[in-house]
Amino acid sequence: MNLRVEFYGIPRSRAGVSDVVLTFETPETTFGEVVSEIANQFPQFAFSCVLGDRLLPSFSANINGDRFVNDPAMVVHHGDTILLLSSDAGG
Amino acid sequence: MPDRDTSTLHAYHGTCLRVDLTAGAATALPLPERRLRQFLGGSGLGTLLLLQENAAAADALSPEASLAFAFSPLVGSPLTTSAKFAVVCKSPLTERINDSLASSGFAIAGKKTGHDAIVLTGKAAVPSIVVIDEGHVHLEPAGDLWGLECSATQQRLQERYPGGFEFAVIGPAGENQVLYATISHDGRHAGRGGSGAVLGAKNVKAVVVRGSREIRWAHPEPLIAYARQLSKKSFGPATAKYRELGTATNLLVFNRLKALPTRNFQQGSFAGAEAIAPESLAETRSRTRAYCAACTIGCEHLYSLDNGKDRVRLEYENLFALGSLCDIRDPEVVLLASKRCDELGLDTISTGGTLAFAMECAERGFLNAPWLRFGNGESLLRAIELIAARQDLGDVLALGSRRLAEHIGHDSIRWAPQVKGLEMPGYEPRALQTMALGLAVGARGADHNRSGAYEVDFSAFVDRRQISEHTARLAAQSEDKAAIMDSLILCKFLRGVFEDFYEDAAEMLHLVSGWDVASTELQQIAARIVTAKKLFNIQAGWSPEEDTLPARMLSEPLPDDPHAQLGPAEFKDAVSAYNLWRNWTEEGWICAELRAQLDLDAFPAAGGP
Ligand code: SF4
């Protein structure tokens, strides 16, 4: 299965890319596994934004522009897009 | 609580300086400890002072109107981001309470004059500078400064008053009483609601302060230790976004979530977002970072103009209001427009909101201004100059979108982007529905500073495009937290560093003032401040119909996100639930028992049941 991950704000500056496509061997996976995989690929992102299989509280994830998620056990599917961003939206 | 002798107070002076500009006289009025503890400072204290002045009854631009500069217990302390003050007055734009905050050395010097607040009332006979030096007050003529833009005024004042003075000034927009003119100091602005017009109507070009009265802290050593810890946390991940990128980095996120107001709230996403985003600007322009006084975060990011010389502060709200809202895709135009607003002393959100509304009306053929079009940078820049000078079409644009809609007719009020007359900030309500409620019920009008309910929408707690049974509570709790932050005063961009905000706030207040304040007392203080603002509005003629959103947002889904839709009946229910959560009546009136419980019974709730 393929997933697309888009980075915004600090996650983008740490990852050094605006987006990436991840491939998993299984038909579905969990949000926690996605976070771990991104952390493997982008060590600076892992250092600043990740603790284990979770994002630090200053960062958020959203699936497909719809729901915000923070449960590592949440299932994500082929074709989903995960947005990683800074939690604070103050302007 | 019994009132102590003010000379034994910590963190406060226990007085307010009241300056009568008509008489050219000043009086120091006592501020009892009981009231200071109930309202803290800043936004809360300013609200109390306006209620005491009976300011709701006066026309906002009349000599009888009062305007308060309110400092706070943390000003002058080593706590990061604490050099802030509130400007509180009746807004000429909304005719409701207005409190705008800003940071600069003005807060520190103002408090060092020996007062916790400065209230201006009356009207100077000629354009004047109000000089407050060590608590002594006099007026000086400002004829030579009248007409100067904000930074030129500040520069001239620095030459004229060397040695420890700090300045709050108005630009041409304030002089000409544009209803959304700002008060500027060190390039920062007390921006929203038109406090600059209030000073202009009083013939005050500048307020100049200097003082040497030291502020005593209750527990100086632990305060320093706490401040060190707080500064350390302010370098952590919770503020990284502000330090490294600034608020403007919201733009691409909001655009992706279709929550970015575009073309006068006709869309939630913007085709030009990449072009004006700070991520793109940083590739082609030099960028520097600046800090407010006494701040360790430094969220201000300034970008160079094409001329390579001038730099412009770019924040999310400028970027959305003068960019996507007006469909401007040329970053140079957005930067220039921001700069001109800063120099002329115009609130960027109200300027962009009023112009975007005018553009839509012109496009629909309801406003005879064929030159004013979405996407036309030249017309945006031209209109900004006309507004500040109140020339031609600028004279009516200077009144804001609500009055412009009344002038235009054609039921255009349905799409005027305002609540209570205040233009909406860059949070599309249909896409962020906890925030939608916060915007509708805010005492100041559509307001992202006194309600941070968007935080909830950006979390897994709620479905951001769905009003739920929790919406009212979450919106009220966000407003309460903001009431404490705005009264203590600390920068909102620090909020992410606190694990338990009320515990930390109580600790800070204890260290500076010596008061043993529990979290529960702080929550009651928040409820008092929010209710006091509502009381002011009721005295000024508030009615329940005001607590709503523009009709278009309650009747049409967002065209580029059909899931983002608000219904009028469910929205009205959410407003009622919010009112009941606050222990107000379902319609939003305040009963006598609650006023007594919050020690607000000295202030009558005119009108209502
Ligand atoms: S974080 Fe930004 S707005 Fe807040 S005090 Fe610091 S520089 Fe000023």
XYZ file of C-alpha atoms and ligand atoms in Angstrom:
708
model
C 0.000 0.000 0.000
C 1.079 3.578 -0.641
C 0.572 6.619 1.538
C 1.465 10.187 0.932
C 2.842 12.340 3.745
C 2.874 16.126 3.468
C 5.023 18.242 5.800
C 4.168 21.784 6.915
C 5.879 24.316 9.158
C 8.526 22.893 11.503
C 7.982 19.296 10.322
C 8.792 20.501 6.786
C 11.887 22.382 7.832
C 13.148 19.342 9.800
C 12.329 16.783 7.091
C 13.776 19.030 4.409
C 11.081 17.999 1.925
C 7.482 19.071 1.402
C 6.131 15.547 0.846
C 7.047 11.913 0.495
C 5.340 8.692 -0.611
C 5.667 5.710 1.750
C 5.196 2.109 0.688
C 4.151 -0.658 3.082
C 3.936 -4.381 2.338
C 0.618 -4.733 4.159
C -2.843 -3.654 2.862
C -3.240 -1.294 5.820
C -1.104 0.011 8.655
C -1.344 2.171 11.778
C -0.647 5.811 12.310
C 2.081 4.849 14.837
C 3.868 2.769 12.214
C 3.704 5.642 9.782
C 5.269 7.972 12.364
C 8.032 5.419 13.050
C 8.738 4.988 9.351
C 8.987 8.730 8.766
C 11.235 9.019 11.808
C 13.517 6.365 10.255
C 13.744 8.214 6.977
C 14.159 11.717 8.421
C 16.379 11.751 11.514
C 16.117 15.522 12.050
C 12.350 15.247 12.013
C 12.576 12.349 14.469
C 14.856 14.328 16.776
C 12.583 17.400 16.927
C 9.074 16.057 16.490
C 8.764 12.417 17.559
C 8.780 10.393 20.756
C 8.513 6.644 20.072
C 5.580 6.149 17.728
C 3.915 9.437 18.672
C 4.312 13.044 17.674
C 5.385 15.435 20.433
C 2.436 17.520 21.712
C 3.627 20.560 19.730
C 2.889 18.725 16.480
C -0.288 17.368 14.946
C -1.364 15.037 12.198
C -4.396 15.200 9.988
C -5.683 12.552 7.611
C -6.835 13.625 4.162
C -7.500 17.191 5.327
C -10.409 15.869 7.419
C -9.702 14.405 10.856
C -6.902 15.208 13.258
C -5.380 12.093 14.785
C -3.090 11.316 17.680
C -3.817 7.651 18.425
C -0.894 5.503 17.238
C -3.257 2.523 16.874
C -5.452 4.273 14.359
C -5.615 2.407 11.080
C -4.655 4.197 7.880
C -5.362 2.904 4.405
C -3.903 2.779 0.945
C -4.251 6.162 -0.739
C -4.541 8.196 2.470
C -2.656 11.455 2.775
C -1.222 12.360 6.164
C -0.445 15.988 6.927
C 2.152 16.713 9.614
C 2.089 20.211 11.067
C 2.754 22.400 14.091
C -0.177 22.192 16.530
C -0.343 25.856 17.388
C -2.351 27.754 14.799
C -2.080 31.173 16.455
C -1.871 34.101 14.082
C -10.609 41.160 51.249
C -9.561 44.216 53.320
C -7.565 46.767 51.321
C -3.965 47.252 52.310
C -2.116 50.519 52.236
C -1.011 50.715 48.575
C 2.590 51.395 49.612
C 2.787 47.793 50.841
C 1.583 46.298 47.557
C 3.856 44.171 45.406
C 3.709 44.161 41.604
C 1.269 47.065 41.607
C 1.369 50.743 42.518
C -2.283 50.828 43.505
C -3.090 53.951 41.493
C -4.452 54.988 38.145
C -3.510 58.295 36.543
C -6.558 60.012 35.092
C -5.761 62.772 32.602
C -8.481 65.229 31.641
C -7.317 66.596 28.302
C -9.947 69.348 28.204
C -8.879 70.770 31.547
C -5.205 69.905 31.101
C -5.260 68.373 34.576
C -4.352 64.977 36.004
C -5.399 63.116 39.129
C -4.008 59.949 40.690
C -6.917 57.749 41.720
C -6.526 54.846 44.134
C -6.975 51.299 42.823
C -8.037 49.138 45.757
C -6.232 45.829 46.195
C -9.553 43.984 46.093
C -10.221 45.275 42.578
C -6.680 44.587 41.384
C -6.955 41.004 42.538
C -10.344 40.652 40.867
C -9.257 42.061 37.484
C -5.452 41.501 37.542
C -4.361 44.106 34.971
C -4.256 44.638 31.209
C -7.505 43.751 29.538
C -9.299 43.015 32.846
C -8.183 46.168 34.624
C -8.931 48.304 31.565
C -12.461 46.893 31.447
C -12.998 47.732 35.123
C -11.763 51.288 34.570
C -14.089 51.820 31.609
C -17.044 50.541 33.621
C -16.112 52.951 36.401
C -15.891 55.767 33.858
C -19.355 54.857 32.542
C -17.675 54.877 29.142
C -20.334 52.733 27.474
C -22.703 55.702 27.525
C -20.400 58.060 25.626
C -19.929 58.252 21.874
C -16.579 56.597 21.168
C -15.209 59.660 19.385
C -16.647 62.294 21.722
C -14.613 64.209 24.306
C -16.488 62.293 27.017
C -15.053 58.985 25.782
C -12.335 57.397 27.925
C -9.345 55.391 26.800
C -7.195 53.378 29.209
C -3.614 52.218 28.861
C -3.613 49.374 31.374
C -0.408 47.733 32.555
C -0.302 44.485 34.479
C 1.330 42.801 37.466
C 4.005 41.056 35.397
C 5.241 44.167 33.560
C 8.818 44.917 34.529
C 9.408 41.399 35.867
C 12.026 39.066 34.367
C 9.269 36.820 32.964
C 9.589 36.441 29.208
C 7.014 38.214 26.988
C 5.631 40.252 29.900
C 6.358 43.773 28.558
C 2.823 44.234 27.340
C -0.017 46.647 27.875
C -3.664 46.834 26.907
C -5.428 49.768 25.299
C -9.077 49.618 26.302
C -11.827 51.906 25.034
C -15.232 51.876 23.426
C -14.596 51.004 19.802
C -15.767 53.546 17.244
C -15.973 50.656 14.765
C -18.170 48.329 16.820
C -19.545 50.679 19.519
C -18.723 47.847 21.902
C -15.780 47.218 24.227
C -12.392 47.185 22.574
C -9.152 45.947 24.072
C -6.040 45.655 21.995
C -2.701 44.537 23.338
C 0.803 45.380 22.318
C 4.357 44.866 23.505
C 7.095 47.410 23.848
C 9.164 49.470 26.212
C 6.044 51.671 26.538
C 4.630 49.105 28.985
C 7.738 49.178 31.177
C 8.198 52.972 31.103
C 4.447 53.516 31.563
C 4.354 51.385 34.691
C 7.471 53.098 35.989
C 5.580 56.394 36.027
C 4.123 54.993 39.254
C 0.685 53.995 37.964
C -0.994 50.741 36.987
C -3.029 52.477 34.315
C -3.363 55.794 32.527
C -6.851 56.933 31.550
C -7.315 59.721 29.016
C -10.587 61.582 28.783
C -11.715 64.941 27.355
C -10.219 66.553 24.271
C -7.132 68.706 23.825
C -7.808 72.091 22.268
C -5.144 71.610 19.601
C -3.132 68.625 18.313
C -1.037 67.642 21.300
C 1.500 65.328 22.855
C 0.614 64.037 26.311
C 3.859 63.972 28.290
C 3.884 61.887 31.476
C 7.255 62.227 33.127
C 7.651 60.612 36.546
C 3.915 60.982 37.071
C 3.876 64.703 36.187
C 1.624 65.429 33.238
C 1.529 68.225 30.710
C 0.423 68.732 27.128
C 2.727 70.003 24.414
C 1.679 71.165 20.951
C 2.004 68.546 18.199
C 1.226 70.736 15.198
C 4.607 69.957 13.619
C 3.948 66.210 13.904
C 0.365 66.209 12.623
C 0.285 64.455 9.261
C 3.445 62.438 9.846
C 3.401 58.681 9.459
C 4.027 56.391 12.431
C 7.759 55.742 12.193
C 8.538 59.362 11.241
C 6.538 60.522 14.256
C 8.387 58.129 16.522
C 11.729 59.276 15.146
C 10.920 62.950 15.704
C 9.781 62.202 19.228
C 13.006 60.336 19.966
C 14.961 63.437 18.943
C 12.707 65.706 20.961
C 12.561 63.549 24.103
C 15.903 61.814 24.566
C 16.733 59.827 27.673
C 14.397 57.038 28.662
C 11.098 58.130 27.131
C 8.831 55.675 25.333
C 6.120 56.589 22.854
C 2.672 55.553 21.652
C 1.689 57.396 18.486
C -0.973 57.565 15.822
C -0.493 57.933 12.081
C -2.571 59.862 9.532
C -5.339 57.213 9.769
C -5.811 57.977 13.459
C -5.742 61.724 12.873
C -8.433 61.322 10.228
C -10.455 59.068 12.520
C -10.492 56.039 10.286
C -12.586 53.721 12.437
C -9.942 50.996 12.413
C -6.864 53.148 13.034
C -4.156 51.758 15.306
C -1.875 53.049 18.045
C 1.753 52.362 17.125
C 4.927 52.102 19.212
C 8.284 50.719 18.123
C 6.588 49.473 14.960
C 4.156 47.335 16.961
C 0.470 48.186 16.994
C -2.441 48.054 19.367
C -4.305 47.181 16.265
C -7.911 46.182 16.395
C -11.064 48.212 16.909
C -9.938 51.756 16.197
C -8.197 52.961 19.364
C -6.080 55.201 17.081
C -9.229 57.015 15.962
C -10.167 57.602 19.614
C -6.806 59.286 20.235
C -7.191 61.254 16.996
C -10.620 62.503 18.075
C -9.007 63.681 21.296
C -6.371 65.611 19.334
C -3.655 63.394 20.794
C -0.862 62.588 18.349
C 1.310 60.840 20.918
C 1.580 59.764 24.525
C 5.102 60.023 25.877
C 6.036 58.291 29.130
C 9.062 58.077 31.380
C 9.469 56.991 34.971
C 11.836 55.587 37.539
C 9.460 54.148 40.129
C 10.723 50.664 40.835
C 8.253 47.839 41.174
C 8.618 45.610 44.207
C 8.233 41.848 43.803
C 6.924 39.685 46.615
C 9.414 36.841 46.132
C 12.291 38.171 44.027
C 14.672 35.194 44.210
C 12.151 32.470 43.351
C 10.752 34.802 40.672
C 14.141 34.972 38.981
C 14.494 31.192 39.175
C 11.002 30.688 37.737
C 11.695 33.231 34.965
C 14.880 31.359 34.023
C 12.956 28.119 33.703
C 10.263 29.804 31.637
C 12.833 31.332 29.291
C 14.419 27.911 28.883
C 11.056 26.406 27.976
C 10.498 29.251 25.527
C 13.395 27.852 23.473
C 11.699 24.450 23.210
C 9.479 22.751 20.624
C 6.256 24.506 21.712
C 7.479 27.825 20.319
C 9.687 26.552 17.475
C 7.105 27.524 14.880
C 7.094 31.137 16.058
C 10.859 31.385 16.452
C 11.875 29.784 13.217
C 9.079 30.560 10.797
C 6.658 33.052 12.330
C 2.885 33.026 12.233
C 2.839 33.396 8.439
C 3.630 29.707 8.136
C -0.054 29.074 8.937
C -0.898 30.032 5.381
C -0.094 26.754 3.615
C -1.637 24.673 6.400
C -4.884 26.652 6.385
C -4.927 26.513 2.616
C -4.539 22.716 2.658
C -7.397 22.394 5.158
C -9.543 24.793 3.114
C -9.730 27.085 6.114
C -7.962 30.035 4.470
C -10.436 32.882 3.846
C -10.150 33.797 0.185
C -11.920 36.374 -2.013
C -13.971 37.795 0.846
C -14.737 34.393 2.382
C -16.098 33.028 -0.904
C -13.563 30.178 -0.788
C -11.432 28.360 1.758
C -8.411 27.830 -0.462
C -6.298 30.128 -2.557
C -4.578 29.410 -5.865
C -1.883 31.972 -5.036
C -1.006 30.519 -1.634
C 2.362 29.021 -2.653
C 3.438 32.293 -4.262
C 2.920 34.421 -1.157
C 3.774 31.806 1.501
C 6.781 32.582 3.692
C 8.378 29.310 2.574
C 8.568 30.782 -0.967
C 9.445 34.286 0.180
C 12.413 32.943 2.126
C 13.904 31.561 -1.110
C 14.064 34.909 -2.863
C 14.182 37.523 -0.103
C 16.399 38.127 2.838
C 14.774 37.579 6.178
C 15.547 38.877 9.635
C 13.993 38.221 12.981
C 12.919 40.698 15.639
C 11.693 40.559 19.213
C 9.256 42.547 21.287
C 10.770 44.049 24.422
C 11.554 41.427 27.079
C 10.792 38.477 24.781
C 12.943 35.386 24.273
C 10.836 33.924 21.456
C 11.069 36.542 18.720
C 8.225 35.592 16.398
C 8.604 38.623 14.143
C 9.989 37.774 10.730
C 10.788 40.641 8.398
C 11.210 40.166 4.660
C 13.030 42.461 2.258
C 11.165 44.340 -0.447
C 12.326 44.191 -4.065
C 14.387 47.340 -3.487
C 16.545 45.227 -1.153
C 16.581 48.001 1.460
C 13.275 48.087 3.269
C 12.035 45.258 5.407
C 8.469 44.427 6.254
C 7.080 42.479 9.185
C 4.961 39.666 7.857
C 2.405 37.947 10.025
C -0.296 35.490 9.095
C -3.055 38.035 9.569
C -1.457 40.567 7.170
C -0.789 37.831 4.680
C -4.339 36.506 4.641
C -6.090 39.919 4.834
C -4.005 41.664 2.176
C -3.284 38.473 0.196
C -5.823 35.671 -0.159
C -8.801 37.702 1.035
C -8.245 40.213 -1.786
C -6.888 37.553 -4.193
C -3.485 39.232 -4.358
C -0.869 36.771 -5.616
C 2.116 39.087 -5.931
C 4.144 38.879 -2.703
C 5.701 42.300 -3.307
C 2.217 43.880 -3.271
C 1.285 42.070 -0.044
C 4.499 43.249 1.606
C 4.051 46.820 0.357
C 0.426 46.890 1.479
C 1.442 45.652 4.959
C 4.106 48.296 5.163
C 1.750 51.082 4.139
C -0.837 49.965 6.710
C 1.849 49.992 9.418
C 3.076 53.448 8.430
C -0.374 54.994 8.070
C -1.609 53.339 11.268
C -4.282 51.055 9.822
C -5.384 47.690 11.190
C -4.438 45.242 8.449
C -7.316 42.823 9.124
C -10.015 45.499 8.933
C -8.320 47.140 5.952
C -8.168 43.859 4.020
C -11.655 42.794 5.131
C -13.263 46.090 4.157
C -11.484 46.143 0.805
C -12.295 42.520 -0.022
C -15.940 43.244 0.738
C -15.827 46.375 -1.429
C -14.214 44.360 -4.228
C -17.022 41.821 -4.155
C -19.646 44.590 -4.138
C -17.898 46.330 -7.054
C -17.735 43.031 -8.948
C -21.462 42.489 -8.396
C -22.160 46.024 -9.685
C -23.373 47.380 -6.331
C -20.466 49.761 -5.825
C -19.422 52.190 -8.509
C -15.673 51.565 -8.366
C -14.649 49.743 -11.542
C -10.979 50.135 -10.615
C -11.385 48.166 -7.393
C -11.082 44.502 -8.311
C -9.967 41.228 -6.719
C -6.436 40.420 -7.727
C -5.514 43.960 -8.703
C -2.510 44.966 -6.605
C -2.448 48.541 -7.832
C -6.019 49.105 -6.725
C -5.296 47.613 -3.299
C -2.382 49.977 -2.751
C -4.341 52.959 -4.054
C -7.317 52.177 -1.819
C -5.114 51.966 1.291
C -3.862 55.522 0.689
C -7.418 56.785 0.071
C -8.663 55.195 3.291
C -5.990 56.773 5.481
C -6.552 60.180 3.869
C -10.346 59.671 3.822
C -10.402 60.849 0.244
C -13.069 59.991 -2.330
C -14.200 56.377 -1.897
C -11.732 56.127 0.983
C -14.064 58.202 3.140
C -16.693 55.474 3.289
C -14.168 52.612 3.232
C -12.745 54.200 6.388
C -15.958 53.272 8.196
C -15.434 49.492 7.902
C -17.444 46.807 6.154
C -20.627 46.983 8.266
C -21.214 50.672 7.648
C -20.117 50.248 4.030
C -22.833 47.578 3.649
C -25.405 49.993 5.075
C -24.221 52.575 2.540
C -24.374 50.114 -0.379
C -27.665 48.378 0.481
C -28.689 45.433 -1.762
C -28.692 43.222 1.348
C -24.900 43.245 1.079
C -24.655 42.977 4.876
C -25.124 39.231 4.264
C -21.573 38.963 2.990
C -19.886 41.791 4.918
C -17.088 39.875 6.724
C -17.714 41.150 10.236
C -19.193 40.390 13.635
C -20.432 43.376 15.654
C -18.710 45.524 13.027
C -15.209 44.068 13.524
C -13.757 42.451 10.409
C -13.087 38.730 10.700
C -9.597 37.306 11.168
C -8.095 34.576 8.984
C -10.029 31.573 10.280
C -12.805 30.359 7.959
C -15.705 29.682 10.384
C -17.344 26.953 8.337
C -14.105 24.969 8.357
C -13.350 25.662 12.049
C -16.622 25.499 13.905
C -15.487 25.817 17.537
C -13.771 28.982 16.388
C -16.970 30.003 14.587
C -18.730 30.138 17.943
C -15.809 32.021 19.514
C -15.993 34.616 16.733
C -19.754 35.086 17.111
C -19.896 35.554 20.874
C -16.716 37.610 21.342
C -17.330 40.882 23.187
C -14.924 42.717 20.875
C -16.487 41.249 17.729
C -14.877 38.715 15.386
C -11.780 38.057 17.342
C -8.925 35.545 17.252
C -7.105 37.086 20.200
C -9.740 36.871 22.901
C -10.786 33.432 21.687
C -8.242 30.800 20.734
C -10.928 28.228 19.980
C -9.174 27.318 16.739
C -6.783 25.341 18.965
C -9.584 22.885 19.639
C -10.426 22.662 15.939
C -6.815 21.750 15.231
C -6.983 18.761 17.558
C -8.383 15.241 17.691
C -10.939 16.305 20.358
C -13.514 17.485 17.852
C -14.574 17.214 14.256
C -13.652 20.721 13.157
C -16.524 20.863 10.656
C -19.177 19.858 13.123
C -20.745 21.729 16.015
C -21.130 19.302 18.912
C -22.493 19.259 22.446
C -18.957 20.173 23.621
C -18.520 23.212 21.384
C -19.980 25.747 23.840
C -17.839 24.584 26.755
C -14.655 24.433 24.667
C -15.224 27.910 23.221
C -15.903 29.368 26.682
C -12.854 27.679 28.207
C -10.636 29.041 25.466
C -11.998 32.531 26.066
C -11.403 32.210 29.820
C -7.789 31.223 29.328
C -7.284 34.170 26.990
C -8.858 36.514 29.569
C -6.188 35.509 32.103
C -3.314 35.707 29.605
C -4.496 39.127 28.423
C -4.801 40.454 31.956
C -1.617 39.074 33.466
C -0.314 39.851 30.510
C 1.719 37.124 28.758
C 2.126 36.537 25.056
C -0.266 33.920 23.684
C 2.583 32.357 21.745
C 3.939 31.132 25.050
C 0.828 29.140 25.916
C 2.119 25.842 24.539
C 4.882 25.677 27.162
C 2.517 25.398 30.146
C 1.458 21.914 31.198
C -1.239 23.288 33.488
C -1.805 26.893 32.539
C -3.858 27.884 35.594
C -1.324 26.360 37.990
C 1.501 28.238 36.309
C -0.468 31.481 36.155
C -1.259 31.191 39.879
C 2.415 30.587 40.632
C 3.548 33.618 38.621
C 0.955 35.831 40.254
C 2.025 34.581 43.666
C 5.692 35.274 42.998
C 5.110 38.847 41.868
C 2.237 39.911 44.141
C 2.456 37.606 47.124
C -1.195 36.597 46.762
C -2.042 32.954 47.311
C -4.293 32.479 44.348
C -5.653 29.019 43.575
C -6.469 27.861 40.042
C -10.144 28.009 40.926
C -9.869 31.674 41.865
C -8.197 32.384 38.535
C -11.039 30.646 36.750
C -13.488 32.853 38.598
C -11.437 35.927 37.682
C -11.664 34.862 34.031
C -15.432 34.495 34.310
C -15.612 37.954 35.938
C -13.565 39.616 33.201
C -15.567 38.039 30.380
C -18.833 38.940 32.116
C -17.644 42.511 32.802
C -16.972 42.979 29.088
C -20.427 41.687 28.295
C -21.843 44.074 30.894
C -20.114 46.964 29.147
C -21.644 45.867 25.860
C -25.105 45.618 27.393
C -24.699 49.151 28.725
C -23.660 50.214 25.217
C -26.814 48.770 23.638
C -25.934 45.117 22.885
C -28.744 42.860 21.729
C -28.746 39.042 21.311
C -28.975 39.282 17.501
C -25.370 40.549 17.447
C -23.915 37.217 18.520
C -23.923 35.626 15.105
C -21.966 35.325 11.880
C -22.559 36.947 8.498
C -25.696 35.389 6.984
C -23.792 33.930 4.032
C -21.752 31.740 6.368
C -24.902 30.330 7.942
C -26.690 29.615 4.694
C -24.098 28.447 2.167
C -21.482 25.692 2.431
C -17.933 26.575 1.557
C -17.886 26.115 -2.242
C -14.535 24.313 -2.237
C -15.447 22.084 0.729
C -19.122 21.085 0.797
C -18.580 19.370 4.200
C -17.850 22.785 5.694
C -21.331 24.036 6.414
C -23.074 25.763 9.312
C -26.820 25.757 9.869
C -28.536 28.809 11.429
C -30.633 26.781 13.888
C -27.796 24.614 15.220
C -25.560 27.669 15.417
C -28.160 29.572 17.440
C -28.408 26.554 19.752
C -24.632 26.618 20.224
C -24.771 30.330 21.131
C -27.527 29.594 23.681
C -25.487 26.722 25.137
C -22.501 29.051 25.423
C -24.609 31.647 27.264
C -25.922 29.052 29.684
C -22.407 27.723 30.283
C -21.487 31.256 31.362
C -24.469 31.383 33.739
C -26.011 34.104 31.617
C -29.574 33.776 30.409
C -30.144 31.684 27.316
C -30.232 34.892 25.265
C -27.071 36.238 26.868
C -28.298 38.703 29.481
C -26.707 38.886 32.919
C -28.896 38.442 35.966
C -28.517 40.406 39.201
C -27.471 37.314 41.183
C -24.501 36.663 38.915
C -23.463 40.313 39.042
C -23.529 40.116 42.839
C -21.645 36.815 42.859
C -18.892 38.295 40.677
C -18.843 41.572 42.655
C -20.038 43.467 39.592
C -23.209 44.826 41.165
C -21.790 48.354 41.240
C -22.305 48.338 37.471
C -25.898 48.272 36.294
C -26.928 45.992 33.451
C -29.048 48.448 31.511
C -31.539 46.816 29.160
C -32.301 43.120 29.115
C -34.943 41.293 31.057
S 6.410 35.905 20.775
Fe 6.258 37.474 19.205
S 4.405 38.711 19.678
Fe 4.954 37.456 21.479
S 6.176 38.880 22.734
Fe 7.607 37.650 21.490
S 7.994 38.816 19.606
Fe 6.192 39.704 20.639
